mmCIF file of C-alpha atoms in Angstrom:
data_model
loop_
_atom_site.group_PDB
_atom_site.id
_atom_site.type_symbol
_atom_site.label_atom_id
_atom_site.label_comp_id
_atom_site.label_asym_id
_atom_site.label_seq_id
_atom_site.Cartn_x
_atom_site.Cartn_y
_atom_site.Cartn_z
ATOM 1 C CA UNK O 1 177.005 160.418 -27.482
ATOM 2 C CA UNK O 2 175.927 161.180 -30.973
ATOM 3 C CA UNK O 3 173.453 164.001 -31.760
ATOM 4 C CA UNK O 4 171.993 165.818 -34.653
ATOM 5 C CA UNK O 5 170.900 169.475 -34.753
ATOM 6 C CA UNK O 6 168.588 170.965 -37.309
ATOM 7 C CA UNK O 7 168.485 174.583 -36.364
ATOM 8 C CA UNK O 8 165.540 175.519 -38.631
ATOM 9 C CA UNK O 9 162.191 174.327 -37.337
ATOM 10 C CA UNK O 10 160.205 175.705 -40.237
ATOM 11 C CA UNK O 11 161.240 177.126 -43.647
ATOM 12 C CA UNK O 12 159.062 178.694 -46.280
ATOM 13 C CA UNK O 13 160.305 179.052 -49.829
ATOM 14 C CA UNK O 14 158.653 180.074 -53.165
ATOM 15 C CA UNK O 15 158.118 177.403 -55.772
ATOM 16 C CA UNK O 16 161.105 177.410 -58.041
ATOM 17 C CA UNK O 17 163.447 178.999 -55.538
ATOM 18 C CA UNK O 18 166.526 177.222 -54.225
ATOM 19 C CA UNK O 19 166.557 175.453 -50.893
ATOM 20 C CA UNK O 20 169.125 174.678 -48.268
ATOM 21 C CA UNK O 21 168.281 172.805 -45.034
ATOM 22 C CA UNK O 22 170.887 172.776 -42.356
ATOM 23 C CA UNK O 23 172.129 169.835 -40.367
ATOM 24 C CA UNK O 24 174.971 169.669 -37.815
ATOM 25 C CA UNK O 25 176.008 166.470 -36.120
ATOM 26 C CA UNK O 26 178.105 165.406 -33.227
ATOM 27 C CA UNK O 27 179.782 162.035 -33.389
ATOM 28 C CA UNK O 28 183.261 160.861 -32.302
ATOM 29 C CA UNK O 29 183.987 158.671 -35.307
ATOM 30 C CA UNK O 30 183.577 158.974 -39.015
ATOM 31 C CA UNK O 31 179.795 159.540 -39.424
ATOM 32 C CA UNK O 32 177.272 157.829 -41.607
ATOM 33 C CA UNK O 33 174.773 160.535 -42.547
ATOM 34 C CA UNK O 34 171.321 160.440 -43.944
ATOM 35 C CA UNK O 35 168.508 162.685 -45.010
ATOM 36 C CA UNK O 36 164.935 161.462 -44.936
ATOM 37 C CA UNK O 37 161.645 163.061 -45.994
ATOM 38 C CA UNK O 38 158.290 162.453 -44.336
ATOM 39 C CA UNK O 39 155.019 163.466 -45.871
ATOM 40 C CA UNK O 40 152.071 164.054 -43.497
ATOM 41 C CA UNK O 41 151.013 160.841 -41.802
ATOM 42 C CA UNK O 42 153.546 158.795 -43.692
ATOM 43 C CA UNK O 43 156.721 156.974 -42.929
ATOM 44 C CA UNK O 44 160.171 158.170 -43.896
ATOM 45 C CA UNK O 45 161.691 157.978 -47.398
ATOM 46 C CA UNK O 46 165.443 158.041 -47.836
ATOM 47 C CA UNK O 47 166.608 160.976 -49.928
ATOM 48 C CA UNK O 48 170.404 160.371 -49.763
ATOM 49 C CA UNK O 49 173.158 159.012 -47.648
ATOM 50 C CA UNK O 50 176.871 159.565 -47.118
ATOM 51 C CA UNK O 51 179.093 156.738 -45.945
ATOM 52 C CA UNK O 52 182.491 157.806 -47.494
ATOM 53 C CA UNK O 53 184.110 159.137 -50.570
ATOM 54 C CA UNK O 54 182.893 162.105 -52.528
ATOM 55 C CA UNK O 55 181.631 164.655 -50.067
ATOM 56 C CA UNK O 56 178.918 165.875 -52.448
ATOM 57 C CA UNK O 57 176.200 163.292 -52.539
ATOM 58 C CA UNK O 58 173.380 163.135 -55.049
ATOM 59 C CA UNK O 59 170.004 161.853 -54.019
ATOM 60 C CA UNK O 60 166.534 161.260 -55.386
ATOM 61 C CA UNK O 61 164.130 164.021 -56.438
ATOM 62 C CA UNK O 62 166.897 166.332 -57.373
ATOM 63 C CA UNK O 63 168.366 166.721 -53.875
ATOM 64 C CA UNK O 64 171.985 166.818 -52.967
ATOM 65 C CA UNK O 65 173.889 167.198 -49.753
ATOM 66 C CA UNK O 66 177.464 168.119 -48.939
ATOM 67 C CA UNK O 67 179.427 166.614 -46.041
ATOM 68 C CA UNK O 68 181.801 169.112 -44.423
ATOM 69 C CA UNK O 69 183.843 167.476 -41.730
ATOM 70 C CA UNK O 70 185.424 170.739 -40.598
ATOM 71 C CA UNK O 71 181.965 172.168 -39.847
ATOM 72 C CA UNK O 72 180.371 168.909 -38.741
ATOM 73 C CA UNK O 73 177.612 169.676 -41.257
ATOM 74 C CA UNK O 74 175.568 167.822 -43.820
ATOM 75 C CA UNK O 75 173.355 170.422 -45.435
ATOM 76 C CA UNK O 76 170.664 169.428 -47.873
ATOM 77 C CA UNK O 77 170.135 171.447 -51.071
ATOM 78 C CA UNK O 78 167.939 171.603 -54.043
ATOM 79 C CA UNK O 79 168.319 174.199 -56.832
ATOM 80 C CA UNK O 80 164.629 174.592 -57.614
ATOM 81 C CA UNK O 81 161.820 173.366 -55.338
ATOM 82 C CA UNK O 82 158.487 171.995 -56.433
ATOM 83 C CA UNK O 83 155.217 172.231 -54.495
ATOM 84 C CA UNK O 84 155.399 168.470 -54.000
ATOM 85 C CA UNK O 85 158.594 168.988 -51.901
ATOM 86 C CA UNK O 86 156.552 170.337 -49.032
ATOM 87 C CA UNK O 87 157.090 167.860 -46.197
ATOM 88 C CA UNK O 88 159.189 167.317 -43.002
ATOM 89 C CA UNK O 89 162.846 166.655 -43.489
ATOM 90 C CA UNK O 90 164.995 164.732 -41.076
ATOM 91 C CA UNK O 91 168.728 164.509 -40.866
ATOM 92 C CA UNK O 92 170.183 161.398 -39.117
ATOM 93 C CA UNK O 93 173.550 160.046 -38.084
ATOM 94 C CA UNK O 94 174.353 156.381 -37.833
ATOM 95 C CA UNK O 95 176.193 154.984 -34.852
ATOM 96 C CA UNK O 96 176.716 151.921 -32.774
ATOM 97 C CA UNK O 97 174.445 151.548 -29.723
ATOM 98 C CA UNK O 98 175.498 150.275 -26.378
ATOM 99 C CA UNK O 99 174.243 146.916 -27.399
ATOM 100 C CA UNK O 100 176.393 146.730 -30.502
ATOM 101 C CA UNK O 101 173.577 147.449 -32.881
ATOM 102 C CA UNK O 102 173.748 150.007 -35.606
ATOM 103 C CA UNK O 103 171.249 152.753 -34.909
ATOM 104 C CA UNK O 104 170.090 156.067 -36.363
ATOM 105 C CA UNK O 105 169.790 159.231 -34.295
ATOM 106 C CA UNK O 106 167.472 161.816 -35.854
ATOM 107 C CA UNK O 107 167.340 165.515 -35.650
ATOM 108 C CA UNK O 108 164.174 167.281 -34.712
ATOM 109 C CA UNK O 109 163.218 167.920 -38.305
ATOM 110 C CA UNK O 110 162.614 170.935 -40.504
ATOM 111 C CA UNK O 111 159.225 171.543 -41.909
ATOM 112 C CA UNK O 112 159.274 172.827 -45.442
ATOM 113 C CA UNK O 113 156.366 174.935 -46.758
ATOM 114 C CA UNK O 114 156.207 175.879 -50.450
ATOM 115 C CA UNK O 115 154.316 178.965 -51.529
ATOM 116 C CA UNK O 116 153.172 179.441 -55.123
ATOM 117 C CA UNK S 1 162.007 147.258 -53.953
ATOM 118 C CA UNK S 2 162.653 147.535 -50.152
ATOM 119 C CA UNK S 3 159.095 147.989 -49.071
ATOM 120 C CA UNK S 4 158.007 147.839 -45.442
ATOM 121 C CA UNK S 5 154.300 147.673 -44.457
ATOM 122 C CA UNK S 6 152.624 148.226 -41.145
ATOM 123 C CA UNK S 7 149.244 147.081 -39.952
ATOM 124 C CA UNK S 8 147.026 148.575 -38.873
ATOM 125 C CA UNK S 9 147.613 152.051 -40.194
ATOM 126 C CA UNK S 10 145.537 153.521 -37.398
ATOM 127 C CA UNK S 11 143.879 152.042 -34.281
ATOM 128 C CA UNK S 12 141.738 153.329 -31.504
ATOM 129 C CA UNK S 13 141.583 151.353 -28.260
ATOM 130 C CA UNK S 14 140.260 151.691 -24.769
ATOM 131 C CA UNK S 15 142.535 152.322 -21.838
ATOM 132 C CA UNK S 16 143.691 149.093 -20.258
ATOM 133 C CA UNK S 17 143.555 147.039 -23.390
ATOM 134 C CA UNK S 18 146.445 145.777 -25.544
ATOM 135 C CA UNK S 19 147.146 146.550 -29.077
ATOM 136 C CA UNK S 20 149.437 144.692 -31.543
ATOM 137 C CA UNK S 21 151.132 146.380 -34.487
ATOM 138 C CA UNK S 22 152.690 144.343 -37.278
ATOM 139 C CA UNK S 23 155.734 145.331 -39.356
ATOM 140 C CA UNK S 24 156.515 143.298 -42.433
ATOM 141 C CA UNK S 25 159.355 143.612 -44.992
ATOM 142 C CA UNK S 26 157.623 142.683 -48.235
ATOM 143 C CA UNK S 27 160.419 142.093 -50.684
ATOM 144 C CA UNK S 28 163.512 141.513 -48.616
ATOM 145 C CA UNK S 29 164.644 139.689 -45.539
ATOM 146 C CA UNK S 30 165.373 141.757 -42.453
ATOM 147 C CA UNK S 31 167.436 140.354 -39.671
ATOM 148 C CA UNK S 32 167.028 143.641 -37.761
ATOM 149 C CA UNK S 33 163.992 145.731 -37.350
ATOM 150 C CA UNK S 34 163.568 148.910 -35.365
ATOM 151 C CA UNK S 35 160.591 150.520 -33.571
ATOM 152 C CA UNK S 36 160.290 154.257 -33.235
ATOM 153 C CA UNK S 37 157.805 156.558 -31.540
ATOM 154 C CA UNK S 38 157.039 159.905 -32.900
ATOM 155 C CA UNK S 39 155.088 162.620 -30.993
ATOM 156 C CA UNK S 40 153.315 165.416 -32.979
ATOM 157 C CA UNK S 41 155.711 167.652 -34.700
ATOM 158 C CA UNK S 42 158.695 165.976 -33.154
ATOM 159 C CA UNK S 43 161.434 163.713 -34.189
ATOM 160 C CA UNK S 44 161.599 159.893 -34.138
ATOM 161 C CA UNK S 45 162.765 158.370 -30.913
ATOM 162 C CA UNK S 46 164.132 154.881 -31.150
ATOM 163 C CA UNK S 47 162.317 152.566 -28.741
ATOM 164 C CA UNK S 48 163.940 149.279 -29.423
ATOM 165 C CA UNK S 49 165.861 147.156 -31.903
ATOM 166 C CA UNK S 50 164.767 143.622 -32.634
ATOM 167 C CA UNK S 51 166.871 140.872 -34.116
ATOM 168 C CA UNK S 52 165.207 137.836 -35.590
ATOM 169 C CA UNK S 53 165.254 134.977 -33.137
ATOM 170 C CA UNK S 54 166.519 136.861 -30.170
ATOM 171 C CA UNK S 55 165.265 139.253 -27.562
ATOM 172 C CA UNK S 56 164.835 142.895 -28.464
ATOM 173 C CA UNK S 57 167.117 145.530 -26.978
ATOM 174 C CA UNK S 58 165.304 148.495 -25.551
ATOM 175 C CA UNK S 59 166.541 152.071 -25.353
ATOM 176 C CA UNK S 60 166.907 153.662 -21.951
ATOM 177 C CA UNK S 61 163.580 154.702 -20.480
ATOM 178 C CA UNK S 62 161.411 152.385 -22.605
ATOM 179 C CA UNK S 63 159.461 149.828 -20.516
ATOM 180 C CA UNK S 64 160.145 146.450 -22.013
ATOM 181 C CA UNK S 65 157.164 144.915 -20.171
ATOM 182 C CA UNK S 66 154.813 147.523 -21.649
ATOM 183 C CA UNK S 67 156.119 147.436 -25.196
ATOM 184 C CA UNK S 68 156.514 143.793 -26.122
ATOM 185 C CA UNK S 69 158.480 143.099 -29.268
ATOM 186 C CA UNK S 70 158.568 139.797 -31.122
ATOM 187 C CA UNK S 71 160.658 139.198 -34.282
ATOM 188 C CA UNK S 72 159.772 135.606 -35.086
ATOM 189 C CA UNK S 73 160.739 135.546 -38.734
ATOM 190 C CA UNK S 74 162.989 137.400 -41.206
ATOM 191 C CA UNK S 75 159.994 139.361 -42.465
ATOM 192 C CA UNK S 76 157.813 140.124 -39.549
ATOM 193 C CA UNK S 77 158.184 141.982 -36.204
ATOM 194 C CA UNK S 78 155.364 142.831 -33.944
ATOM 195 C CA UNK S 79 154.962 145.508 -31.256
ATOM 196 C CA UNK S 80 152.344 144.992 -28.581
ATOM 197 C CA UNK S 81 151.422 147.906 -26.385
ATOM 198 C CA UNK S 82 150.115 146.266 -23.180
ATOM 199 C CA UNK S 83 147.621 147.837 -20.881
ATOM 200 C CA UNK S 84 147.519 150.921 -22.947
ATOM 201 C CA UNK S 85 146.899 154.377 -21.450
ATOM 202 C CA UNK S 86 146.201 157.721 -23.090
ATOM 203 C CA UNK S 87 149.814 158.750 -22.750
ATOM 204 C CA UNK S 88 150.715 155.909 -25.023
ATOM 205 C CA UNK S 89 148.846 157.527 -27.864
ATOM 206 C CA UNK S 90 151.401 158.307 -30.557
ATOM 207 C CA UNK S 91 152.666 157.528 -34.051
ATOM 208 C CA UNK S 92 154.572 154.302 -34.126
ATOM 209 C CA UNK S 93 156.901 153.632 -36.997
ATOM 210 C CA UNK S 94 158.931 150.547 -37.756
ATOM 211 C CA UNK S 95 161.888 150.173 -39.994
ATOM 212 C CA UNK S 96 163.838 147.245 -41.292
ATOM 213 C CA UNK S 97 167.461 146.758 -42.329
ATOM 214 C CA UNK S 98 168.149 144.236 -45.047
ATOM 215 C CA UNK S 99 170.106 141.171 -43.895
ATOM 216 C CA UNK S 100 173.738 141.911 -44.621
ATOM 217 C CA UNK S 101 173.002 145.676 -45.067
ATOM 218 C CA UNK S 102 174.668 148.437 -43.151
ATOM 219 C CA UNK S 103 172.872 151.268 -41.393
ATOM 220 C CA UNK S 104 170.375 151.968 -44.132
ATOM 221 C CA UNK S 105 166.833 151.413 -42.873
ATOM 222 C CA UNK S 106 163.626 151.171 -44.832
ATOM 223 C CA UNK S 107 160.666 152.671 -42.987
ATOM 224 C CA UNK S 108 157.046 151.635 -42.793
ATOM 225 C CA UNK S 109 154.162 154.096 -43.171
ATOM 226 C CA UNK S 110 153.563 154.187 -39.456
ATOM 227 C CA UNK S 111 150.618 153.357 -37.187
ATOM 228 C CA UNK S 112 148.560 155.985 -35.386
ATOM 229 C CA UNK S 113 147.547 154.688 -31.966
ATOM 230 C CA UNK S 114 144.860 156.574 -29.994
ATOM 231 C CA UNK S 115 144.054 155.333 -26.525
ATOM 232 C CA UNK S 116 140.719 156.685 -25.088
#
């Protein structure tokens, strides 16, 4: 069965510093991978996705992620964070459910706090 | 584009009553919609997948008679929590996948349900 691990529950970084959020996945086939961001009390917004091709994926808001098959990882990075980046970040892997539907399995999330 | 709305954004109901939550895709047609449940500071757990015009498929452990899902059109899915109890209090989020799309889901802003 597919699974996603986000080892960091909470990360605090200074505004302007670089950021890396870790994500490891387990899936038997070629994974479809996603990063979503959730602001308090809000739904999820897609930051970026990887389906195939170039393993370095560019997303919105200056985020990027790199797919490393050998490490089963899909870490999210940003060179310089802004106070508005404070939110909850979820990594997800796409798979086929037992009913033949495409589904997303989410990690437990990483809460990002930005300090001035 | 790709906007999903939910109504209501929050609701308080008494134990034993039923509550209906609507999920609409505003600017695209969605053959498939998904319903998630999110507990405080936790990840999203897929409850069920609904396909327009057919019965929803429920994830293991989700009571189909308690969480009734109807997907009567390509832009509307509803989740009815029947005979609600305090343990049903949660944040319910829907998402929609554009007809012909693959994996990528667009999320609604969520509905906060409190059962007293």
